[in-house]
């Protein structure tokens, strides 16, 4: 008898009363950007923690089988689809979970509260524990993912230093992947050691206990930015019903779940399922975090969590203002079909799509005409800004959203954008743009090289700049500043618009879950052409906003540029909070980016290096001076290339060298074009003529 037949023929009797869908085969949940997907459908993790428990008669640290069966029936009734455990579940428990349609986030315990890096033998035991735990559950339908560590204490982290701990956790992840290459693996961090920056896992897990909604939402924004382009799972949050009361427990959990899913979390795990809790060799009696008590009687929190876990996700918005999506296209036949197909599938009930065909000479018009839901406007080629202004004039929505013809929107893109408008009251909101997976080495390297559209954040929630391929504005704000400046034909229009809005006192917000997939340039030639276009745009911007540029004519940002590989961090963040850095919530103080952090990649630096080197070569003295400057530039490029998130299948020396070359060439090409256009504009300036007296 096959495993699938065995599951179906041996369903527990309690399943006769309702009908969860059993997991009869291993359907691998995959990561795509900031969300999980099961096949083509987005999969939100809706979990509860299960355990730890005292060992039962079967020897495992889980309740007796009949209690587990009752628990799983209630958990399925709750609407949950995941259990987080803190020990390796035995086969019979995995089978029961599969029968109830529950996936398991499996924690693998090891001695993380001792100085484990001092003992090679203990390290080997930990590696073996990870390998054994993964192999024990490998290929089981109920095995969702593995957690290879949970809240390493801050004194241990500070004693060894974050880098050594990071390296060891990364090693444990590799052990888990070797045991099950298809498995998803993570590490459960918490605010005390936020500075660990575990950014190499498949998804980001954070345990967060904050009861005040405002504080929780602010920290959630921070976690989204820390997780960057990966799913964020709140792997623990809960409320003690002894100290807070059962009604307050329900209310606080409601706020946490509402905020989490509204702001784009990929999953949540409520701590915990039951008040029965056993740790350190003792049953805990003075805490009661469970949704049910030790007798499995439901608390008010059960019904409250059930409302969210059984509802449609992301949550319904209180209102759905009309949104006009404007797509400007010029010779976009390569990506136009994918773009319009994605916009047709948006999960938003009140929107229109306006395509402005800006004089395309390829099949862009023909492709667009296949999509009768989109309103098509064709004109002779006038440039990107002029085309966007045509879209604004045609828009009938109170919010105007822009994406590019080489972008594919996430199905919930508009929901998260509009949700941010409604919750913050701002007039401009942007989101991230991520490169889709590439199928060859050169496009994969170009996709992660600096110079692509990025967002710049002043704080975790306020942006200084949002990328033109993923931005939305209240139409009245656009009209107040007369829309986009037509002088910008291909780039720079979004930067100019953001700066003019800020000059008017508007605040620009950022929604990390409102993402689009942005196809990058797929050849080195196209990449360098793009950088030349950005150089021209910077020259035009300089004459409109001179106070926003440094002495070298480069934009001077006040915020943090996300995804930038060209700057080298010269000083690590300092940890100040709490005695010996053990405060509950760490604040990292990092010096703002300075000219020195990217000076070796500037045109001026390299021209000076060339002059010094040639002079030394002619004189026969001090050759090392010019050589040292070039070596410094080389180190900057290699440092950026090492940090580049190249797809695993293309990682290697060849890919790193190509990225290093692009890190070096991009700023040079950009600077040359910037100087060329600044000179051209200055030569057209009409001198002031003074009257003769």
XYZ file of C-alpha atoms in Angstrom:
693
model
C 0.000 0.000 0.000
C 1.354 3.444 -0.920
C 1.858 6.197 1.635
C -0.995 8.211 0.088
C -3.414 5.269 0.349
C -2.335 4.632 3.937
C -3.073 8.248 4.919
C -6.496 8.246 3.278
C -7.569 4.887 4.718
C -6.432 5.625 8.261
C -7.894 9.060 8.875
C -8.718 9.680 12.554
C -12.376 9.285 13.494
C -12.544 12.937 14.583
C -12.202 13.954 10.932
C -15.693 12.658 10.228
C -17.207 15.858 11.670
C -15.428 18.263 9.297
C -13.280 18.077 6.224
C -9.722 19.446 6.295
C -7.753 18.525 3.187
C -5.167 15.831 4.030
C -1.609 16.219 2.744
C -1.165 12.983 0.799
C 1.968 13.997 -1.107
C 4.771 16.466 -0.650
C 3.772 19.677 -2.398
C 6.837 21.851 -1.954
C 6.098 25.397 -0.833
C 8.417 27.773 -2.679
C 9.661 31.282 -2.017
C 8.951 34.003 -4.575
C 10.011 37.422 -3.393
C 8.390 38.296 -0.070
C 5.789 35.522 -0.152
C 5.361 31.756 -0.195
C 3.673 30.057 -3.121
C 2.077 26.633 -3.391
C 1.982 26.062 -7.119
C 0.624 29.255 -8.678
C -1.253 30.315 -5.541
C 0.079 32.487 -2.729
C 0.396 30.552 0.534
C 0.062 32.466 3.817
C 1.455 30.648 6.840
C -1.162 30.590 9.636
C 0.404 28.824 12.575
C 0.408 28.108 16.286
C 3.324 26.905 18.384
C 2.992 23.379 19.758
C 5.059 22.635 22.834
C 7.445 22.064 24.337
C 5.739 19.352 26.400
C 6.931 16.877 28.994
C 7.747 13.415 27.574
C 4.726 11.095 27.411
C 4.566 7.293 27.632
C 5.714 7.016 24.003
C 8.990 8.719 25.003
C 8.728 11.812 22.787
C 8.246 15.362 24.176
C 4.676 15.531 22.886
C 1.302 14.692 24.483
C -0.273 11.247 24.334
C -1.574 10.298 20.910
C -5.255 10.745 21.788
C -4.519 14.246 23.133
C -2.563 15.128 19.986
C -5.470 13.928 17.864
C -7.873 16.153 19.801
C -5.441 19.088 19.537
C -5.032 18.717 15.787
C -8.781 18.592 15.298
C -9.188 21.866 17.183
C -6.209 23.450 15.405
C -7.718 22.552 12.027
C -11.007 24.036 13.253
C -9.070 27.203 14.147
C -8.168 27.609 10.474
C -4.438 27.163 11.060
C -2.334 25.409 8.442
C 0.954 25.133 10.333
C 2.408 23.989 13.657
C 5.709 25.204 15.000
C 7.439 22.563 17.133
C 10.584 22.833 19.234
C 11.563 19.158 18.951
C 11.724 16.653 16.105
C 8.237 15.133 15.715
C 8.010 11.322 15.549
C 6.617 9.701 12.412
C 3.169 9.074 13.887
C 2.801 12.751 14.779
C 3.851 13.816 11.271
C 1.275 11.400 9.853
C -1.448 12.861 12.064
C -0.498 16.392 11.029
C -0.705 15.389 7.362
C -4.118 13.814 7.952
C -5.387 17.118 9.363
C -3.817 19.179 6.560
C -1.229 20.738 8.875
C 2.316 21.563 7.810
C 5.084 21.718 10.384
C 7.738 24.344 11.025
C 10.200 22.044 12.750
C 12.636 23.407 15.305
C 15.782 21.351 15.875
C 17.043 21.869 19.450
C 20.712 22.104 20.377
C 22.885 23.556 23.157
C 22.782 27.247 22.207
C 22.854 28.627 25.770
C 26.457 27.528 26.370
C 29.773 28.566 24.818
C 29.385 26.109 21.960
C 32.076 27.638 19.748
C 34.749 26.741 22.323
C 34.240 23.020 21.776
C 34.868 21.414 18.356
C 33.226 18.210 19.585
C 30.088 20.098 20.662
C 29.958 21.850 17.298
C 30.115 18.471 15.585
C 27.295 17.185 17.805
C 25.200 20.197 16.791
C 25.846 19.555 13.096
C 24.875 15.919 13.549
C 21.693 16.935 15.387
C 20.688 19.183 12.477
C 21.425 16.493 9.891
C 19.574 13.819 11.899
C 16.549 16.059 12.454
C 16.187 16.939 8.783
C 16.704 13.358 7.598
C 14.075 12.121 10.071
C 11.406 14.315 8.452
C 12.748 14.505 4.904
C 10.197 14.078 2.115
C 7.245 13.872 4.519
C 4.179 15.799 3.237
C 3.795 17.569 6.589
C 7.384 18.896 6.708
C 7.154 22.570 5.695
C 10.497 23.996 6.868
C 13.230 23.685 9.494
C 14.427 26.177 12.101
C 18.116 25.524 12.813
C 18.329 27.851 15.803
C 16.133 29.874 18.123
C 17.102 32.989 20.068
C 20.803 32.482 20.753
C 21.312 34.587 23.920
C 22.819 38.059 23.419
C 25.653 37.442 25.895
C 26.763 34.425 23.821
C 26.534 36.483 20.624
C 28.466 39.400 22.112
C 31.096 37.071 23.590
C 31.947 35.488 20.252
C 30.978 38.404 18.047
C 28.107 38.512 15.531
C 30.265 37.412 12.593
C 31.299 34.105 14.187
C 27.724 33.314 15.203
C 26.480 34.210 11.716
C 29.083 31.936 10.163
C 28.057 29.015 12.380
C 24.334 29.478 11.686
C 25.150 29.644 7.974
C 27.046 26.384 8.334
C 24.037 24.762 10.034
C 21.815 25.926 7.197
C 24.179 24.284 4.706
C 24.019 21.034 6.706
C 20.211 21.116 6.571
C 20.239 21.826 2.828
C 22.665 18.972 2.232
C 20.310 16.609 4.068
C 17.248 17.840 2.126
C 18.023 20.128 -0.853
C 14.337 20.998 -1.380
C 13.752 22.010 2.236
C 13.155 25.577 3.361
C 15.433 26.590 6.233
C 15.401 29.554 8.615
C 16.650 30.798 11.982
C 14.349 32.338 14.608
C 15.908 35.637 15.646
C 14.566 38.159 18.156
C 15.015 41.878 18.891
C 17.817 41.346 21.444
C 20.100 40.102 18.645
C 18.631 41.950 15.675
C 22.187 42.975 14.744
C 23.011 39.365 13.790
C 21.502 40.169 10.385
C 20.750 36.574 9.374
C 20.077 37.377 5.704
C 21.095 34.082 4.087
C 18.132 31.904 5.084
C 15.232 31.044 2.770
C 12.895 33.248 4.788
C 13.208 35.486 7.841
C 11.802 34.430 11.223
C 11.446 36.844 14.142
C 9.960 36.300 17.597
C 8.380 39.590 18.715
C 6.444 40.329 21.907
C 5.081 43.880 21.719
C 1.593 44.568 23.048
C 1.033 48.177 21.962
C -0.228 48.271 18.384
C 1.679 51.422 17.413
C 4.990 49.983 18.620
C 4.288 46.641 16.972
C 3.511 48.240 13.589
C 6.639 50.395 13.708
C 8.823 47.405 14.508
C 7.113 45.369 11.807
C 8.122 48.032 9.267
C 11.684 47.684 10.472
C 11.605 43.901 10.162
C 10.328 44.159 6.593
C 13.321 46.294 5.669
C 15.697 43.927 7.461
C 14.227 40.964 5.581
C 14.706 42.847 2.296
C 13.400 40.640 -0.547
C 12.539 37.562 1.546
C 9.309 36.449 3.243
C 8.889 37.672 6.804
C 7.368 35.195 9.258
C 6.537 36.315 12.786
C 7.563 33.003 14.293
C 6.344 33.819 17.806
C 4.059 36.371 19.377
C 1.616 35.900 22.188
C -0.079 37.295 25.284
C -0.163 35.955 28.845
C -3.827 35.664 29.849
C -2.941 35.467 33.564
C -1.443 38.955 33.647
C -3.480 40.579 30.876
C -6.783 38.718 31.212
C -8.461 36.529 28.609
C -10.374 39.379 26.940
C -7.262 41.554 26.658
C -5.351 38.558 25.289
C -7.919 38.222 22.509
C -7.870 41.947 21.725
C -4.070 42.212 21.585
C -3.784 39.123 19.364
C -6.411 40.634 17.069
C -4.303 43.781 16.695
C -1.154 41.761 16.003
C -2.761 39.546 13.371
C -4.491 42.480 11.691
C -1.260 44.496 11.546
C 0.856 41.535 10.422
C -1.238 40.522 7.429
C -2.238 44.082 6.509
C 1.441 45.070 6.333
C 2.478 42.070 4.253
C 3.806 39.388 6.590
C 4.082 36.029 4.835
C 3.018 34.198 7.969
C 2.387 34.285 11.698
C 2.796 31.797 14.525
C 0.753 32.477 17.652
C 2.462 31.419 20.867
C 0.993 29.158 21.969
C -1.633 26.516 21.342
C -2.153 25.496 24.969
C -1.296 26.664 28.475
C 0.468 23.328 28.963
C 4.139 24.249 28.744
C 7.201 22.317 29.901
C 10.736 23.712 29.765
C 13.987 23.348 31.681
C 12.731 20.134 33.261
C 9.705 21.786 34.877
C 6.081 22.508 34.021
C 5.500 26.268 33.817
C 2.529 27.229 35.997
C 2.604 31.035 36.170
C 2.259 31.789 32.436
C -0.795 31.094 30.296
C -0.191 32.025 26.655
C -2.446 29.342 25.172
C -5.459 29.786 22.918
C -6.867 26.895 24.954
C -6.159 26.006 28.565
C -4.526 22.797 29.787
C -7.888 21.007 29.587
C -8.237 22.201 25.939
C -11.105 24.522 26.751
C -11.234 27.453 24.320
C -10.407 30.970 25.485
C -11.860 34.086 23.779
C -8.554 34.343 21.898
C -9.409 31.135 20.013
C -12.410 32.718 18.288
C -10.488 35.931 17.630
C -7.585 34.123 15.934
C -10.069 31.957 14.044
C -11.596 35.075 12.458
C -8.246 35.961 10.854
C -7.074 32.449 10.019
C -10.314 31.611 8.204
C -10.602 34.955 6.406
C -9.296 35.897 2.969
C -5.704 37.173 3.010
C -4.504 39.839 2.713
C -7.334 41.323 4.825
C -10.168 43.271 3.234
C -9.603 47.028 3.146
C -12.138 49.357 4.818
C -12.689 50.994 1.411
C -11.466 50.597 -2.160
C -10.799 53.973 -3.792
C -10.467 53.813 -7.559
C -6.902 53.426 -8.795
C -5.712 54.330 -12.284
C -2.702 52.203 -13.251
C -0.600 53.966 -15.903
C 1.863 51.997 -18.043
C 4.013 53.950 -20.503
C 5.559 51.822 -23.234
C 8.141 52.410 -25.928
C 9.277 49.403 -28.004
C 8.358 47.023 -25.182
C 7.382 43.920 -27.156
C 9.715 41.687 -25.089
C 7.820 42.207 -21.818
C 4.498 43.888 -22.675
C 2.450 40.701 -22.714
C 3.688 39.589 -19.272
C 3.053 43.049 -17.836
C -0.550 43.327 -19.033
C -1.331 39.710 -18.120
C -0.249 40.390 -14.524
C -2.274 43.611 -14.282
C -5.377 41.768 -15.458
C -5.102 39.409 -12.452
C -4.815 42.029 -9.703
C -6.848 41.223 -6.578
C -8.380 44.685 -6.372
C -12.024 45.419 -7.238
C -11.828 49.047 -8.390
C -9.088 49.910 -10.873
C -8.431 50.784 -14.488
C -5.332 50.302 -16.642
C -4.192 53.025 -19.036
C -1.463 52.169 -21.542
C 0.304 55.087 -23.211
C 2.040 53.824 -26.349
C 4.784 56.412 -26.810
C 5.465 56.016 -30.529
C 6.599 52.375 -30.467
C 7.864 50.956 -33.766
C 7.760 47.278 -32.760
C 4.813 45.006 -31.784
C 3.939 46.898 -28.579
C 0.704 48.304 -30.059
C -0.368 44.923 -31.442
C 0.214 43.171 -28.102
C -1.645 45.831 -26.129
C -4.679 45.635 -28.418
C -5.194 42.006 -27.347
C -6.095 43.195 -23.835
C -9.459 44.871 -24.188
C -9.646 45.668 -20.463
C -6.849 48.251 -20.884
C -7.490 51.758 -22.223
C -4.964 52.428 -25.002
C -3.634 55.871 -25.907
C -1.142 56.125 -28.780
C 0.995 59.163 -29.537
C 4.216 60.060 -31.311
C 7.350 59.598 -29.241
C 7.616 62.430 -26.692
C 9.501 60.775 -23.847
C 8.603 59.095 -20.565
C 7.551 62.175 -18.581
C 5.247 63.458 -21.317
C 3.687 59.996 -21.642
C 3.085 59.810 -17.902
C 1.406 63.214 -17.958
C -0.925 61.933 -20.685
C -1.783 59.031 -18.387
C -2.497 61.387 -15.483
C -4.796 63.495 -17.668
C -6.733 60.383 -18.728
C -6.943 58.903 -15.219
C -10.318 58.810 -13.479
C -9.089 57.337 -10.179
C -8.268 59.351 -7.078
C -4.990 57.407 -6.868
C -2.665 57.113 -9.873
C -0.211 54.192 -9.778
C 2.712 53.801 -12.157
C 4.577 50.702 -13.236
C 6.766 50.053 -16.255
C 6.142 47.911 -19.300
C 9.031 45.645 -18.247
C 7.421 44.859 -14.879
C 5.130 42.096 -13.629
C 2.933 43.066 -10.677
C 2.256 40.845 -7.677
C -1.481 39.957 -7.506
C -1.876 41.965 -4.277
C 0.210 44.943 -5.436
C -2.615 47.492 -5.361
C -4.075 46.132 -2.118
C -0.845 46.795 -0.228
C -0.292 50.191 -1.882
C -3.807 51.408 -1.125
C -3.661 49.932 2.372
C -0.671 52.163 3.082
C -2.517 55.214 1.742
C -5.476 54.494 4.016
C -3.468 53.724 7.167
C -0.977 56.593 6.893
C -2.913 59.372 5.159
C 0.070 60.233 2.937
C -0.135 61.353 -0.692
C 2.603 59.136 -2.153
C 3.489 55.465 -1.641
C 6.087 53.265 -3.296
C 7.153 49.654 -3.105
C 10.116 47.418 -3.945
C 11.011 46.105 -7.379
C 12.788 42.760 -7.546
C 14.579 41.092 -10.465
C 12.930 37.823 -11.552
C 15.068 34.667 -11.803
C 17.276 34.630 -14.898
C 18.192 31.606 -17.015
C 21.776 32.531 -17.947
C 24.851 33.964 -16.241
C 25.182 37.419 -17.827
C 21.569 38.556 -17.198
C 21.802 37.153 -13.653
C 24.924 39.254 -12.984
C 23.503 42.387 -14.609
C 20.329 42.024 -12.511
C 22.235 42.340 -9.206
C 24.701 45.025 -10.290
C 24.300 48.569 -8.902
C 22.476 51.176 -10.917
C 19.024 49.569 -11.079
C 15.984 51.511 -9.799
C 15.985 51.428 -5.996
C 14.173 53.057 -3.116
C 15.812 55.386 -0.602
C 14.387 55.388 2.928
C 14.742 58.134 5.516
C 13.267 55.813 8.150
C 11.586 52.427 8.198
C 8.351 54.000 6.928
C 9.262 57.293 5.208
C 10.969 57.365 1.810
C 13.163 60.000 0.220
C 12.790 58.377 -3.188
C 10.586 55.650 -4.668
C 11.377 53.937 -7.959
C 9.393 54.993 -11.017
C 8.438 51.400 -11.815
C 6.500 51.071 -8.546
C 5.002 54.306 -7.266
C 1.538 55.715 -6.609
C 0.212 59.194 -5.831
C -3.017 60.914 -4.998
C -4.053 62.546 -8.251
C -4.653 65.903 -6.574
C -1.014 66.001 -5.396
C 0.242 65.309 -8.929
C -1.929 68.079 -10.338
C -0.743 70.530 -7.684
C 2.879 70.215 -8.853
C 1.924 69.998 -12.571
C 2.876 66.343 -12.916
C 6.169 65.211 -14.414
C 8.693 67.557 -16.017
C 8.820 66.753 -19.780
C 12.533 67.567 -19.869
C 13.177 64.047 -18.551
C 12.765 61.731 -21.522
C 13.905 58.361 -20.137
C 15.095 58.661 -16.518
C 15.239 61.063 -13.589
C 11.539 61.942 -13.756
C 10.739 59.964 -10.596
C 13.590 61.580 -8.638
C 12.515 65.072 -9.707
C 8.883 64.379 -8.798
C 9.756 63.016 -5.341
C 11.975 65.996 -4.561
C 9.325 68.491 -5.705
C 6.678 66.770 -3.582
C 8.963 66.914 -0.548
C 9.695 70.583 -1.218
C 5.916 71.132 -1.029
C 5.778 69.412 2.363
C 4.375 66.052 1.233
C 5.519 62.840 2.933
C 6.342 59.792 0.810
C 5.675 56.419 2.413
C 6.846 52.915 1.578
C 4.977 49.596 1.489
C 7.479 46.700 1.413
C 4.818 44.137 0.447
C 3.590 46.068 -2.626
C 6.117 44.534 -4.970
C 6.614 44.246 -8.698
C 9.044 42.034 -10.591
C 11.259 44.199 -12.777
C 13.107 42.678 -15.730
C 16.582 44.196 -15.712
C 18.765 44.850 -18.749
C 19.982 41.445 -19.934
C 23.273 42.370 -21.638
C 26.326 44.331 -20.538
C 25.818 46.682 -23.499
C 22.249 47.512 -22.436
C 23.361 47.917 -18.820
C 25.999 50.494 -19.752
C 23.492 52.265 -22.011
C 21.148 52.509 -19.025
C 23.931 54.004 -16.889
C 24.587 56.627 -19.576
C 20.910 57.542 -19.444
C 21.116 57.931 -15.674
C 24.182 60.158 -16.080
C 22.239 62.444 -18.412
C 19.312 62.520 -15.967
C 21.619 63.490 -13.083
C 22.971 66.393 -15.132
C 19.433 67.643 -15.775
C 18.488 67.180 -12.122
C 21.535 69.140 -10.992
C 20.307 72.336 -12.623
C 16.851 71.974 -11.012
C 17.997 70.853 -7.536
C 21.644 71.963 -7.105
C 21.476 71.831 -3.300
C 20.800 68.069 -3.461
C 24.171 67.297 -5.095
C 27.706 67.020 -3.722
C 30.874 68.657 -5.030
C 31.351 65.926 -7.647
C 27.875 66.466 -9.063
C 26.437 63.259 -7.611
C 23.059 63.075 -5.846
C 23.481 63.499 -2.107
C 20.894 61.283 -0.398
C 19.909 61.764 3.222
C 18.458 58.257 3.532
C 19.689 54.726 3.042
C 19.937 53.422 -0.525
C 18.618 49.849 -0.578
C 20.412 47.298 -2.735
C 23.531 49.457 -3.231
C 26.741 47.447 -3.698
C 29.027 50.295 -4.714
C 29.496 51.822 -1.255
C 31.702 50.107 1.319
C 30.684 50.256 4.984
C 33.733 51.732 6.679
C 32.381 51.445 10.203
C 30.156 48.730 11.625
C 26.995 49.669 13.562
C 27.447 50.058 17.301
C 25.247 48.328 19.876
C 24.394 50.508 22.838
C 21.143 49.278 24.375
C 21.270 47.634 27.795
C 24.077 46.438 30.066
C 26.625 44.584 27.909
C 24.328 45.141 24.932
C 21.555 42.925 26.333
C 18.676 45.395 25.972
C 15.409 43.917 24.729
C 15.323 46.103 21.614
C 18.628 47.098 20.089
C 19.092 50.340 18.197
C 21.949 50.240 15.710
C 23.752 53.514 15.157
C 25.545 53.615 11.826
C 27.317 56.580 10.325
C 25.497 57.976 7.272
C 27.001 57.170 3.887
C 29.793 59.597 3.078
C 31.652 60.477 -0.095
C 34.583 58.419 1.177
C 32.483 55.235 1.143
C 32.270 55.253 -2.669
C 35.062 57.684 -3.650
C 37.345 54.956 -5.152
C 34.687 54.239 -7.798
C 34.322 57.822 -8.977
C 35.657 59.112 -12.271
C 37.664 61.781 -10.459
C 39.492 59.215 -8.313
C 40.398 57.072 -11.306
C 41.548 60.046 -13.399
C 43.775 61.139 -10.505
C 45.100 57.574 -10.195
C 45.890 57.455 -13.916
C 47.679 60.829 -13.829
C 49.745 59.824 -10.796
C 50.601 56.455 -12.297
C 51.682 57.909 -15.659
C 53.687 60.655 -13.909
C 55.404 58.087 -11.711
C 56.072 55.886 -14.738
C 57.716 58.769 -16.593
C 59.770 59.861 -13.594
C 60.632 56.359 -12.470
C 59.646 57.097 -8.867
C 56.640 56.396 -6.615
C 54.907 53.955 -8.958
C 53.207 52.516 -5.901
C 51.170 55.714 -5.354
C 49.116 55.425 -8.530
C 49.035 51.654 -8.181
C 47.681 51.924 -4.646
C 44.744 54.031 -5.838
C 43.818 51.467 -8.490
C 44.188 48.636 -5.965
C 41.795 50.469 -3.633
C 39.236 50.680 -6.439
C 39.732 46.963 -7.085
C 39.116 46.173 -3.400
C 35.899 48.234 -3.457
C 34.660 46.322 -6.519
C 35.522 42.907 -5.102
C 33.855 43.786 -1.797
C 30.640 44.713 -3.597
C 30.774 41.626 -5.823
C 31.161 39.344 -2.799
C 27.957 40.794 -1.309
C 25.975 40.584 -4.553
C 22.933 38.254 -4.203
C 23.697 36.232 -7.330
C 21.363 33.293 -7.931
C 22.857 30.097 -6.424
C 23.059 28.262 -9.750
C 25.358 30.965 -11.178
C 27.550 31.709 -8.171
C 31.233 31.303 -8.852
C 34.410 33.187 -9.652
C 33.285 34.073 -13.179
C 30.030 35.634 -11.985
C 31.718 37.552 -9.154
C 34.337 38.949 -11.537
C 31.666 40.099 -13.985
C 29.726 41.863 -11.216
C 32.983 43.471 -10.008
C 33.624 44.785 -13.534
C 30.115 46.248 -13.732
C 30.509 47.849 -10.297
C 33.632 49.545 -11.661
C 32.370 50.489 -15.127
C 28.870 51.661 -14.182
C 29.872 54.764 -12.165
C 32.557 55.713 -14.720
C 30.149 55.603 -17.667
C 27.563 57.459 -15.613
C 30.044 60.190 -14.625
C 31.332 60.708 -18.165
C 27.787 61.167 -19.436
C 26.962 63.457 -16.520
C 29.916 65.748 -17.325
C 29.108 65.662 -21.031
C 25.525 66.815 -20.514
C 26.420 69.402 -17.883
C 28.924 70.889 -20.326
C 26.382 70.813 -23.145
C 23.754 72.569 -21.024
C 26.206 75.198 -19.785
C 27.268 76.068 -23.339
C 23.635 76.897 -24.135
C 23.329 79.373 -21.282
C 22.825 82.897 -22.587
C 25.247 85.309 -20.860
C 23.723 88.177 -18.916
C 24.044 91.442 -20.798
C 24.424 94.615 -18.792
C 23.194 97.940 -20.080
C 25.787 100.544 -20.993
C 25.773 103.729 -18.945
